[in-house]
C-alpha cells in the first residue's frame, strides 16, 4: 500500500520537476522474476527506476539505512532489504534469490555506490553471480539527468530533465566467470547512454 502511494506521488513530482520520461518499457517482463541492472549516479536513481517500471521492484540498500526502528519499518514497507557492503553478505544474497524466485523484480546497481563516471569503475561480481544462478531475464537500464538534478554532495535539487531508458534483455553465458558477466551487463548499461 505504501509502495503504491509513494510511487504515484513520486511520479507526479518527477513529471512536474524533471519532465520525466521512460523509454523502452516494452522490454520489461510483464510477469515472472527478473533482474533490472542500472547505472547509479544519484540518490534519485532508485526512485526514477521505480517510477518508470509498472511492476513493484525490490531493492538492496546499505544496512546503515536500517539502524532505527522507523527507518527499518519504512524501507521494509517499500520492498527494500539490507545488505552489508564490501563483503559477501550471504543473507542478502539468499533474500535476493528468494524474492526473484518468487516472481519478483530485483533492482541492482552493479557499480555499488554512486558514480558520476560510469565508464571508469569496475562492477561488483555479485550481479554476475545472481544473474548466473537465477537464470532469469536481465534488463539493462540507464538513468539520465539525475547526476545533474541531485549529484553527490548536493544539498538542493536542480530542475532538469530526467529519463530512464530500458534496454532489451541481455544474453548471459552461464559458464562465464561472474566478474565477466558483471562487465558484460555494465557494458550493456553504458551502451544505452549513447
Short mmCIF file of N, CA and C in Angstrom, two decimals:
data_model
loop_
_atom_site.label_atom_id
_atom_site.label_comp_id
_atom_site.label_asym_id
_atom_site.label_seq_id
_atom_site.Cartn_x
_atom_site.Cartn_y
_atom_site.Cartn_z
N UNK A 1 0.83 -1.20 0.00
CA UNK A 1 0.00 0.00 0.00
C UNK A 1 0.87 1.26 0.00
N UNK A 2 1.85 1.30 0.92
CA UNK A 2 2.75 2.46 1.00
C UNK A 2 3.56 2.60 -0.28
N UNK A 3 4.03 1.47 -0.82
CA UNK A 3 4.81 1.48 -2.06
C UNK A 3 4.00 2.14 -3.18
N UNK A 4 2.77 1.70 -3.35
CA UNK A 4 1.92 2.22 -4.44
C UNK A 4 1.63 3.70 -4.27
N UNK A 5 1.36 4.12 -3.03
CA UNK A 5 1.08 5.54 -2.76
C UNK A 5 2.30 6.39 -3.08
N UNK A 6 3.48 5.97 -2.59
CA UNK A 6 4.70 6.75 -2.82
C UNK A 6 5.09 6.76 -4.29
N UNK A 7 4.80 5.69 -4.99
CA UNK A 7 5.12 5.63 -6.42
C UNK A 7 4.30 6.66 -7.19
N UNK A 8 3.01 6.75 -6.90
CA UNK A 8 2.15 7.74 -7.56
C UNK A 8 2.62 9.14 -7.23
N UNK A 9 2.92 9.39 -5.96
CA UNK A 9 3.41 10.71 -5.54
C UNK A 9 4.71 11.05 -6.24
N UNK A 10 5.64 10.09 -6.29
CA UNK A 10 6.93 10.33 -6.94
C UNK A 10 6.76 10.58 -8.43
N UNK A 11 5.85 9.87 -9.07
CA UNK A 11 5.61 10.07 -10.50
C UNK A 11 5.12 11.49 -10.77
N UNK A 12 4.20 11.96 -9.95
CA UNK A 12 3.68 13.34 -10.12
C UNK A 12 4.81 14.35 -9.95
N UNK A 13 5.62 14.18 -8.90
CA UNK A 13 6.72 15.11 -8.66
C UNK A 13 7.77 15.06 -9.76
N UNK A 14 8.08 13.86 -10.22
CA UNK A 14 9.09 13.72 -11.29
C UNK A 14 8.60 14.35 -12.60
N UNK A 15 7.30 14.22 -12.89
CA UNK A 15 6.75 14.83 -14.10
C UNK A 15 6.82 16.36 -14.01
N UNK A 16 6.50 16.89 -12.83
CA UNK A 16 6.49 18.36 -12.64
C UNK A 16 7.91 18.92 -12.59
N UNK A 17 8.76 18.31 -11.78
CA UNK A 17 10.10 18.85 -11.54
C UNK A 17 11.11 18.51 -12.63
N UNK A 18 10.99 17.31 -13.20
CA UNK A 18 12.05 16.82 -14.10
C UNK A 18 11.57 16.47 -15.50
N UNK A 19 10.29 16.78 -15.83
CA UNK A 19 9.75 16.42 -17.15
C UNK A 19 10.10 14.97 -17.48
N UNK A 20 9.83 14.11 -16.54
CA UNK A 20 10.28 12.72 -16.57
C UNK A 20 9.73 11.92 -17.75
N UNK A 21 10.61 11.10 -18.34
CA UNK A 21 10.23 10.21 -19.44
C UNK A 21 10.82 8.83 -19.22
N UNK A 22 10.09 7.80 -19.62
CA UNK A 22 10.60 6.42 -19.59
C UNK A 22 10.56 5.87 -21.01
N UNK A 23 11.68 5.29 -21.44
CA UNK A 23 11.77 4.72 -22.78
C UNK A 23 12.05 3.23 -22.67
N UNK A 24 11.56 2.47 -23.63
CA UNK A 24 11.83 1.04 -23.68
C UNK A 24 11.06 0.21 -22.66
N UNK A 25 9.95 0.73 -22.15
CA UNK A 25 9.19 -0.01 -21.13
C UNK A 25 8.65 -1.33 -21.67
N UNK A 26 8.55 -1.44 -22.99
CA UNK A 26 8.08 -2.69 -23.60
C UNK A 26 9.09 -3.83 -23.41
N UNK A 27 10.31 -3.48 -23.03
CA UNK A 27 11.35 -4.50 -22.80
C UNK A 27 11.25 -5.15 -21.42
N UNK A 28 10.41 -4.60 -20.55
CA UNK A 28 10.29 -5.14 -19.20
C UNK A 28 9.33 -6.33 -19.19
N UNK A 29 9.71 -7.45 -18.58
CA UNK A 29 8.81 -8.60 -18.49
C UNK A 29 7.54 -8.25 -17.73
N UNK A 30 6.41 -8.71 -18.23
CA UNK A 30 5.13 -8.42 -17.57
C UNK A 30 4.89 -9.35 -16.37
N UNK A 31 5.46 -10.54 -16.42
CA UNK A 31 5.32 -11.50 -15.32
C UNK A 31 6.65 -12.19 -15.06
N UNK A 32 6.75 -12.82 -13.90
CA UNK A 32 7.94 -13.61 -13.58
C UNK A 32 9.07 -12.76 -13.03
N UNK A 33 10.02 -13.44 -12.42
CA UNK A 33 11.16 -12.76 -11.84
C UNK A 33 12.13 -12.25 -12.89
N UNK A 34 12.76 -11.13 -12.59
CA UNK A 34 13.83 -10.62 -13.46
C UNK A 34 14.73 -9.69 -12.67
N UNK A 35 15.89 -9.44 -13.23
CA UNK A 35 16.86 -8.51 -12.64
C UNK A 35 16.91 -7.26 -13.50
N UNK A 36 16.83 -6.11 -12.87
CA UNK A 36 16.94 -4.82 -13.53
C UNK A 36 18.26 -4.20 -13.09
N UNK A 37 19.21 -4.10 -14.01
CA UNK A 37 20.55 -3.60 -13.68
C UNK A 37 20.72 -2.19 -14.23
N UNK A 38 21.08 -1.25 -13.35
CA UNK A 38 21.12 0.17 -13.73
C UNK A 38 22.41 0.84 -13.30
N UNK A 39 22.73 1.91 -14.01
CA UNK A 39 23.81 2.80 -13.54
C UNK A 39 23.35 3.51 -12.28
N UNK A 40 24.29 4.13 -11.58
CA UNK A 40 23.92 4.77 -10.30
C UNK A 40 24.78 6.02 -10.10
N UNK A 41 24.16 7.20 -10.32
CA UNK A 41 24.87 8.46 -10.19
C UNK A 41 24.29 9.37 -9.12
N UNK A 42 23.10 9.02 -8.59
CA UNK A 42 22.40 9.93 -7.68
C UNK A 42 21.46 9.14 -6.77
N UNK A 43 21.13 9.74 -5.63
CA UNK A 43 20.14 9.14 -4.74
C UNK A 43 18.76 9.07 -5.40
N UNK A 44 18.57 9.81 -6.48
CA UNK A 44 17.29 9.80 -7.18
C UNK A 44 17.11 8.59 -8.08
N UNK A 45 18.19 7.87 -8.38
CA UNK A 45 18.13 6.76 -9.34
C UNK A 45 17.14 5.66 -8.95
N UNK A 46 17.16 5.16 -7.70
CA UNK A 46 16.19 4.11 -7.35
C UNK A 46 14.74 4.57 -7.52
N UNK A 47 14.49 5.85 -7.22
CA UNK A 47 13.14 6.38 -7.37
C UNK A 47 12.78 6.47 -8.84
N UNK A 48 13.70 6.96 -9.67
CA UNK A 48 13.45 7.10 -11.10
C UNK A 48 13.13 5.75 -11.74
N UNK A 49 13.91 4.73 -11.40
CA UNK A 49 13.69 3.39 -11.94
C UNK A 49 12.34 2.85 -11.46
N UNK A 50 12.02 3.07 -10.19
CA UNK A 50 10.76 2.60 -9.63
C UNK A 50 9.55 3.26 -10.27
N UNK A 51 9.67 4.55 -10.55
CA UNK A 51 8.59 5.30 -11.18
C UNK A 51 8.38 4.83 -12.62
N UNK A 52 9.49 4.50 -13.30
CA UNK A 52 9.41 4.13 -14.71
C UNK A 52 8.87 2.73 -14.94
N UNK A 53 9.00 1.86 -13.95
CA UNK A 53 8.59 0.45 -14.09
C UNK A 53 7.19 0.25 -13.54
N UNK A 54 6.34 -0.41 -14.32
CA UNK A 54 4.96 -0.63 -13.89
C UNK A 54 4.85 -1.63 -12.74
N UNK A 55 5.80 -2.54 -12.67
CA UNK A 55 5.76 -3.57 -11.62
C UNK A 55 6.45 -3.09 -10.36
N UNK A 56 6.09 -3.70 -9.24
CA UNK A 56 6.78 -3.40 -7.98
C UNK A 56 8.20 -3.93 -8.06
N UNK A 57 9.12 -3.16 -7.52
CA UNK A 57 10.53 -3.55 -7.55
C UNK A 57 11.04 -3.82 -6.14
N UNK A 58 12.05 -4.66 -6.07
CA UNK A 58 12.76 -4.95 -4.81
C UNK A 58 14.16 -4.36 -4.92
N UNK A 59 14.63 -3.80 -3.81
CA UNK A 59 15.93 -3.14 -3.80
C UNK A 59 16.79 -3.66 -2.65
N UNK A 60 18.10 -3.71 -2.91
CA UNK A 60 19.08 -3.88 -1.83
C UNK A 60 19.57 -2.49 -1.45
N UNK A 61 19.79 -2.26 -0.16
CA UNK A 61 20.33 -0.97 0.28
C UNK A 61 21.29 -1.20 1.45
N UNK A 62 22.23 -0.33 1.61
CA UNK A 62 23.23 -0.48 2.67
C UNK A 62 22.55 -0.60 4.03
N UNK A 63 23.07 -1.49 4.84
CA UNK A 63 22.44 -1.81 6.13
C UNK A 63 22.39 -0.61 7.07
N UNK A 64 23.23 0.38 6.85
CA UNK A 64 23.22 1.58 7.70
C UNK A 64 21.88 2.30 7.66
N UNK A 65 21.13 2.13 6.58
CA UNK A 65 19.82 2.78 6.47
C UNK A 65 18.77 2.15 7.37
N UNK A 66 19.07 0.99 7.95
CA UNK A 66 18.09 0.24 8.75
C UNK A 66 18.37 0.34 10.25
N UNK A 67 19.13 1.32 10.67
CA UNK A 67 19.58 1.39 12.07
C UNK A 67 18.46 1.72 13.06
N UNK A 68 17.54 2.57 12.67
CA UNK A 68 16.46 2.94 13.60
C UNK A 68 15.23 2.08 13.33
N UNK A 69 14.36 2.01 14.31
CA UNK A 69 13.13 1.22 14.17
C UNK A 69 12.26 1.77 13.05
N UNK A 70 12.15 3.11 12.98
CA UNK A 70 11.31 3.71 11.94
C UNK A 70 11.89 3.47 10.55
N UNK A 71 13.19 3.72 10.37
CA UNK A 71 13.78 3.55 9.04
C UNK A 71 13.72 2.09 8.60
N UNK A 72 13.90 1.17 9.54
CA UNK A 72 13.81 -0.25 9.22
C UNK A 72 12.40 -0.60 8.76
N UNK A 73 11.37 -0.09 9.46
CA UNK A 73 9.98 -0.32 9.05
C UNK A 73 9.70 0.30 7.70
N UNK A 74 10.14 1.55 7.50
CA UNK A 74 9.84 2.28 6.27
C UNK A 74 10.44 1.58 5.05
N UNK A 75 11.73 1.27 5.12
CA UNK A 75 12.37 0.65 3.95
C UNK A 75 11.83 -0.75 3.69
N UNK A 76 11.55 -1.49 4.73
CA UNK A 76 10.96 -2.83 4.55
C UNK A 76 9.59 -2.73 3.88
N UNK A 77 8.82 -1.68 4.22
CA UNK A 77 7.47 -1.50 3.68
C UNK A 77 7.49 -1.16 2.19
N UNK A 78 8.62 -0.65 1.69
CA UNK A 78 8.70 -0.30 0.26
C UNK A 78 9.65 -1.25 -0.48
N UNK A 79 9.72 -2.50 0.01
CA UNK A 79 10.44 -3.58 -0.67
C UNK A 79 11.96 -3.40 -0.72
N UNK A 80 12.52 -2.79 0.30
CA UNK A 80 13.97 -2.63 0.39
C UNK A 80 14.48 -3.55 1.50
N UNK A 81 15.58 -4.24 1.24
CA UNK A 81 16.17 -5.09 2.27
C UNK A 81 17.67 -4.79 2.39
N UNK A 82 18.24 -5.01 3.57
CA UNK A 82 19.62 -4.56 3.83
C UNK A 82 20.69 -5.50 3.26
N UNK A 83 21.82 -4.90 2.94
CA UNK A 83 23.00 -5.65 2.50
C UNK A 83 24.23 -5.01 3.13
N UNK A 84 25.14 -5.86 3.58
CA UNK A 84 26.41 -5.37 4.11
C UNK A 84 27.33 -5.10 2.93
N UNK A 85 27.78 -3.87 2.83
CA UNK A 85 28.64 -3.51 1.71
C UNK A 85 30.06 -4.02 1.92
N UNK A 86 30.77 -4.19 0.80
CA UNK A 86 32.18 -4.61 0.82
C UNK A 86 32.38 -5.95 1.51
N UNK A 87 31.36 -6.83 1.42
CA UNK A 87 31.51 -8.18 1.97
C UNK A 87 30.54 -9.10 1.24
N UNK A 88 30.81 -10.40 1.33
CA UNK A 88 29.89 -11.37 0.73
C UNK A 88 28.77 -11.62 1.73
N UNK A 89 27.70 -10.85 1.64
CA UNK A 89 26.58 -10.93 2.57
C UNK A 89 25.64 -12.04 2.11
N UNK A 90 25.83 -13.24 2.66
CA UNK A 90 25.05 -14.41 2.24
C UNK A 90 23.56 -14.26 2.51
N UNK A 91 23.22 -13.61 3.63
CA UNK A 91 21.79 -13.45 3.95
C UNK A 91 21.11 -12.54 2.92
N UNK A 92 21.80 -11.48 2.48
CA UNK A 92 21.23 -10.59 1.47
C UNK A 92 21.12 -11.30 0.12
N UNK A 93 22.13 -12.11 -0.22
CA UNK A 93 22.09 -12.87 -1.47
C UNK A 93 20.93 -13.85 -1.47
N UNK A 94 20.75 -14.55 -0.34
CA UNK A 94 19.64 -15.50 -0.23
C UNK A 94 18.30 -14.80 -0.33
N UNK A 95 18.19 -13.62 0.30
CA UNK A 95 16.93 -12.87 0.24
C UNK A 95 16.65 -12.40 -1.18
N UNK A 96 17.69 -11.95 -1.88
CA UNK A 96 17.53 -11.53 -3.27
C UNK A 96 17.06 -12.69 -4.14
N UNK A 97 17.67 -13.85 -3.95
CA UNK A 97 17.30 -15.02 -4.73
C UNK A 97 15.88 -15.48 -4.40
N UNK A 98 15.51 -15.38 -3.14
CA UNK A 98 14.16 -15.78 -2.73
C UNK A 98 13.11 -14.89 -3.40
N UNK A 99 13.35 -13.60 -3.40
CA UNK A 99 12.37 -12.66 -3.97
C UNK A 99 12.23 -12.84 -5.48
N UNK A 100 13.35 -13.02 -6.16
CA UNK A 100 13.30 -13.20 -7.62
C UNK A 100 12.68 -14.55 -7.96
N UNK A 101 13.06 -15.58 -7.23
CA UNK A 101 12.50 -16.92 -7.48
C UNK A 101 10.99 -16.96 -7.25
N UNK A 102 10.49 -16.07 -6.39
CA UNK A 102 9.05 -15.98 -6.13
C UNK A 102 8.33 -15.12 -7.17
N UNK A 103 9.07 -14.67 -8.20
CA UNK A 103 8.45 -13.90 -9.27
C UNK A 103 8.64 -12.40 -9.16
N UNK A 104 9.49 -11.95 -8.25
CA UNK A 104 9.71 -10.52 -8.05
C UNK A 104 10.77 -9.95 -8.98
N UNK A 105 10.78 -8.64 -9.07
CA UNK A 105 11.78 -7.91 -9.86
C UNK A 105 12.79 -7.29 -8.90
N UNK A 106 14.07 -7.50 -9.18
CA UNK A 106 15.15 -7.02 -8.31
C UNK A 106 15.98 -5.98 -9.02
N UNK A 107 16.13 -4.81 -8.41
CA UNK A 107 16.99 -3.76 -8.95
C UNK A 107 18.39 -3.91 -8.36
N UNK A 108 19.38 -3.92 -9.25
CA UNK A 108 20.78 -3.97 -8.82
C UNK A 108 21.54 -2.84 -9.48
N UNK A 109 22.44 -2.25 -8.73
CA UNK A 109 23.35 -1.24 -9.26
C UNK A 109 24.74 -1.87 -9.26
N UNK A 110 25.19 -2.41 -10.41
CA UNK A 110 26.44 -3.17 -10.46
C UNK A 110 27.65 -2.42 -9.93
N UNK A 111 27.64 -1.09 -10.00
CA UNK A 111 28.79 -0.32 -9.51
C UNK A 111 28.78 -0.15 -7.99
N UNK A 112 27.68 -0.56 -7.36
CA UNK A 112 27.60 -0.44 -5.91
C UNK A 112 27.15 0.94 -5.50
N UNK A 113 28.07 1.83 -5.24
CA UNK A 113 27.74 3.18 -4.81
C UNK A 113 27.62 4.13 -6.00
N UNK A 114 27.22 5.36 -5.72
CA UNK A 114 27.01 6.35 -6.78
C UNK A 114 28.32 6.72 -7.47
N UNK A 115 28.25 6.81 -8.80
CA UNK A 115 29.43 7.19 -9.60
C UNK A 115 28.98 8.08 -10.74
N UNK A 116 29.62 9.22 -10.87
CA UNK A 116 29.28 10.13 -11.96
C UNK A 116 29.90 9.66 -13.28
N UNK A 117 31.00 8.92 -13.19
CA UNK A 117 31.70 8.45 -14.39
C UNK A 117 31.56 6.94 -14.51
N UNK A 118 30.45 6.50 -15.07
CA UNK A 118 30.17 5.07 -15.15
C UNK A 118 31.15 4.32 -16.05
N UNK A 119 31.94 5.04 -16.79
CA UNK A 119 32.87 4.37 -17.69
C UNK A 119 34.15 3.91 -17.05
N UNK A 120 34.49 4.40 -15.87
CA UNK A 120 35.80 4.11 -15.29
C UNK A 120 35.78 3.09 -14.16
N UNK A 121 34.61 2.75 -13.64
CA UNK A 121 34.55 1.87 -12.48
C UNK A 121 34.31 0.42 -12.88
N UNK A 122 34.78 -0.49 -12.04
CA UNK A 122 34.57 -1.91 -12.24
C UNK A 122 33.30 -2.34 -11.49
N UNK A 123 32.42 -3.08 -12.15
CA UNK A 123 31.22 -3.54 -11.45
C UNK A 123 31.56 -4.64 -10.45
N UNK A 124 30.72 -4.78 -9.45
CA UNK A 124 30.89 -5.86 -8.49
C UNK A 124 30.44 -7.19 -9.12
N UNK A 125 31.08 -8.28 -8.74
CA UNK A 125 30.76 -9.58 -9.29
C UNK A 125 29.43 -10.13 -8.84
N UNK A 126 28.83 -9.53 -7.79
CA UNK A 126 27.56 -10.03 -7.25
C UNK A 126 26.45 -10.06 -8.29
N UNK A 127 26.40 -9.06 -9.17
CA UNK A 127 25.37 -9.04 -10.20
C UNK A 127 25.59 -10.19 -11.17
N UNK A 128 26.85 -10.54 -11.43
CA UNK A 128 27.16 -11.68 -12.29
C UNK A 128 26.75 -12.99 -11.64
N UNK A 129 27.01 -13.11 -10.35
CA UNK A 129 26.64 -14.31 -9.61
C UNK A 129 25.13 -14.53 -9.63
N UNK A 130 24.37 -13.49 -9.27
CA UNK A 130 22.92 -13.61 -9.22
C UNK A 130 22.33 -13.87 -10.61
N UNK A 131 22.87 -13.20 -11.62
CA UNK A 131 22.38 -13.40 -12.99
C UNK A 131 22.60 -14.83 -13.44
N UNK A 132 23.74 -15.38 -13.09
CA UNK A 132 24.07 -16.75 -13.48
C UNK A 132 23.23 -17.78 -12.73
N UNK A 133 23.09 -17.59 -11.44
CA UNK A 133 22.40 -18.58 -10.61
C UNK A 133 20.88 -18.56 -10.80
N UNK A 134 20.30 -17.38 -10.99
CA UNK A 134 18.85 -17.27 -11.04
C UNK A 134 18.25 -17.65 -12.39
N UNK A 135 19.05 -17.48 -13.45
CA UNK A 135 18.58 -17.85 -14.79
C UNK A 135 17.25 -17.17 -15.14
N UNK A 136 17.19 -15.86 -14.90
CA UNK A 136 16.01 -15.06 -15.23
C UNK A 136 16.43 -13.94 -16.18
N UNK A 137 15.50 -13.27 -16.83
CA UNK A 137 15.87 -12.17 -17.71
C UNK A 137 16.63 -11.08 -16.95
N UNK A 138 17.65 -10.53 -17.60
CA UNK A 138 18.40 -9.39 -17.06
C UNK A 138 18.16 -8.22 -18.00
N UNK A 139 17.57 -7.16 -17.48
CA UNK A 139 17.23 -5.98 -18.29
C UNK A 139 18.14 -4.82 -17.89
N UNK A 140 18.90 -4.25 -18.84
CA UNK A 140 19.73 -3.08 -18.51
C UNK A 140 18.89 -1.81 -18.49
N UNK A 141 19.28 -0.88 -17.65
CA UNK A 141 18.60 0.42 -17.58
C UNK A 141 19.64 1.53 -17.44
N UNK A 142 19.39 2.62 -18.12
CA UNK A 142 20.28 3.78 -17.97
C UNK A 142 19.45 4.99 -17.54
N UNK A 143 19.81 5.54 -16.39
CA UNK A 143 19.13 6.72 -15.85
C UNK A 143 19.96 7.94 -16.24
N UNK A 144 19.30 8.90 -16.86
CA UNK A 144 19.99 10.11 -17.34
C UNK A 144 19.37 11.35 -16.71
N UNK A 145 20.20 12.27 -16.27
CA UNK A 145 19.73 13.55 -15.75
C UNK A 145 19.78 13.66 -14.24
N UNK A 146 19.74 12.53 -13.53
CA UNK A 146 19.76 12.59 -12.07
C UNK A 146 21.12 13.08 -11.56
N UNK A 147 22.16 12.84 -12.36
CA UNK A 147 23.50 13.31 -11.95
C UNK A 147 23.57 14.84 -11.93
N UNK A 148 22.64 15.50 -12.64
CA UNK A 148 22.55 16.96 -12.60
C UNK A 148 21.49 17.42 -11.60
N UNK A 149 20.40 16.64 -11.50
CA UNK A 149 19.30 17.01 -10.60
C UNK A 149 19.71 16.92 -9.13
N UNK A 150 20.48 15.89 -8.78
CA UNK A 150 20.95 15.74 -7.40
C UNK A 150 22.27 14.97 -7.40
N UNK A 151 23.37 15.66 -7.75
CA UNK A 151 24.67 14.98 -7.77
C UNK A 151 25.17 14.72 -6.34
N UNK A 152 26.13 13.80 -6.19
CA UNK A 152 26.69 13.54 -4.86
C UNK A 152 27.18 14.84 -4.22
N UNK A 153 26.81 15.05 -2.96
CA UNK A 153 27.24 16.24 -2.23
C UNK A 153 26.29 17.42 -2.34
N UNK A 154 25.34 17.37 -3.27
CA UNK A 154 24.40 18.48 -3.44
C UNK A 154 23.39 18.52 -2.29
N UNK A 155 23.01 19.72 -1.89
CA UNK A 155 22.03 19.88 -0.81
C UNK A 155 20.64 20.19 -1.34
N UNK A 156 20.57 20.64 -2.59
CA UNK A 156 19.28 21.01 -3.17
C UNK A 156 19.10 20.36 -4.53
N UNK A 157 17.85 20.07 -4.87
CA UNK A 157 17.51 19.51 -6.17
C UNK A 157 17.52 20.61 -7.23
N UNK A 158 18.06 20.28 -8.37
CA UNK A 158 18.05 21.21 -9.50
C UNK A 158 17.00 20.74 -10.51
N UNK A 159 16.30 21.67 -11.12
CA UNK A 159 15.27 21.34 -12.09
C UNK A 159 15.92 21.07 -13.43
N UNK A 160 15.89 19.82 -13.85
CA UNK A 160 16.47 19.41 -15.12
C UNK A 160 15.74 18.16 -15.60
N UNK A 161 15.88 17.84 -16.86
CA UNK A 161 15.16 16.69 -17.42
C UNK A 161 15.79 15.38 -16.95
N UNK A 162 14.94 14.43 -16.56
CA UNK A 162 15.38 13.11 -16.11
C UNK A 162 14.65 12.06 -16.94
N UNK A 163 15.39 11.03 -17.37
CA UNK A 163 14.77 9.95 -18.13
C UNK A 163 15.39 8.61 -17.75
N UNK A 164 14.64 7.54 -18.01
CA UNK A 164 15.13 6.17 -17.82
C UNK A 164 14.93 5.43 -19.13
N UNK A 165 15.98 4.77 -19.58
CA UNK A 165 15.92 4.01 -20.83
C UNK A 165 16.16 2.53 -20.50
N UNK A 166 15.15 1.69 -20.75
CA UNK A 166 15.28 0.25 -20.54
C UNK A 166 15.71 -0.40 -21.85
N UNK A 167 16.75 -1.23 -21.79
CA UNK A 167 17.22 -1.93 -22.97
C UNK A 167 16.59 -3.29 -23.11
N UNK A 168 16.97 -3.99 -24.17
CA UNK A 168 16.48 -5.34 -24.39
C UNK A 168 17.21 -6.32 -23.47
N UNK A 169 16.59 -7.46 -23.26
CA UNK A 169 17.15 -8.48 -22.38
C UNK A 169 18.57 -8.84 -22.80
N UNK A 170 19.44 -8.98 -21.81
CA UNK A 170 20.84 -9.32 -22.04
C UNK A 170 20.98 -10.84 -22.07
N UNK A 171 21.73 -11.33 -23.06
CA UNK A 171 22.04 -12.75 -23.11
C UNK A 171 23.21 -13.04 -22.16
N UNK A 172 23.00 -13.95 -21.24
CA UNK A 172 24.02 -14.30 -20.25
C UNK A 172 24.58 -15.69 -20.56
N UNK A 173 25.89 -15.78 -20.70
CA UNK A 173 26.56 -17.08 -20.86
C UNK A 173 26.84 -17.60 -19.46
N UNK A 174 26.06 -18.57 -19.03
CA UNK A 174 26.09 -19.03 -17.64
C UNK A 174 27.45 -19.55 -17.18
N UNK A 175 28.28 -20.04 -18.10
CA UNK A 175 29.57 -20.61 -17.70
C UNK A 175 30.68 -19.56 -17.60
N UNK A 176 30.34 -18.33 -17.94
CA UNK A 176 31.34 -17.26 -17.84
C UNK A 176 31.65 -16.98 -16.38
N UNK A 177 32.87 -16.51 -16.07
CA UNK A 177 33.17 -16.07 -14.70
C UNK A 177 32.21 -14.93 -14.30
N UNK A 178 31.86 -14.88 -13.02
CA UNK A 178 30.88 -13.89 -12.55
C UNK A 178 31.31 -12.46 -12.85
N UNK A 179 32.60 -12.17 -12.72
CA UNK A 179 33.08 -10.81 -12.99
C UNK A 179 32.92 -10.45 -14.46
N UNK A 180 33.12 -11.42 -15.35
CA UNK A 180 32.94 -11.18 -16.78
C UNK A 180 31.47 -10.92 -17.11
N UNK A 181 30.58 -11.66 -16.45
CA UNK A 181 29.14 -11.42 -16.64
C UNK A 181 28.79 -10.01 -16.18
N UNK A 182 29.34 -9.61 -15.03
CA UNK A 182 29.07 -8.28 -14.49
C UNK A 182 29.55 -7.20 -15.46
N UNK A 183 30.73 -7.40 -16.06
CA UNK A 183 31.25 -6.42 -17.03
C UNK A 183 30.36 -6.38 -18.27
N UNK A 184 29.89 -7.53 -18.71
CA UNK A 184 29.00 -7.60 -19.87
C UNK A 184 27.71 -6.81 -19.60
N UNK A 185 27.17 -6.97 -18.41
CA UNK A 185 25.95 -6.25 -18.02
C UNK A 185 26.22 -4.75 -17.96
N UNK A 186 27.35 -4.37 -17.37
CA UNK A 186 27.69 -2.95 -17.26
C UNK A 186 27.90 -2.33 -18.64
N UNK A 187 28.51 -3.07 -19.56
CA UNK A 187 28.69 -2.57 -20.93
C UNK A 187 27.34 -2.34 -21.61
N UNK A 188 26.38 -3.22 -21.34
CA UNK A 188 25.03 -3.07 -21.92
C UNK A 188 24.34 -1.84 -21.37
N UNK A 189 24.57 -1.55 -20.09
CA UNK A 189 24.01 -0.34 -19.47
C UNK A 189 24.62 0.90 -20.10
N UNK A 190 25.94 0.92 -20.23
CA UNK A 190 26.63 2.08 -20.82
C UNK A 190 26.21 2.31 -22.27
N UNK A 191 25.95 1.22 -22.98
CA UNK A 191 25.54 1.33 -24.38
C UNK A 191 24.23 2.13 -24.51
N UNK A 192 23.36 2.05 -23.52
CA UNK A 192 22.09 2.79 -23.55
C UNK A 192 22.29 4.29 -23.42
N UNK A 193 23.46 4.72 -22.96
CA UNK A 193 23.71 6.16 -22.78
C UNK A 193 24.02 6.85 -24.10
N UNK A 194 24.31 6.07 -25.13
CA UNK A 194 24.70 6.65 -26.44
C UNK A 194 23.50 7.22 -27.18
#
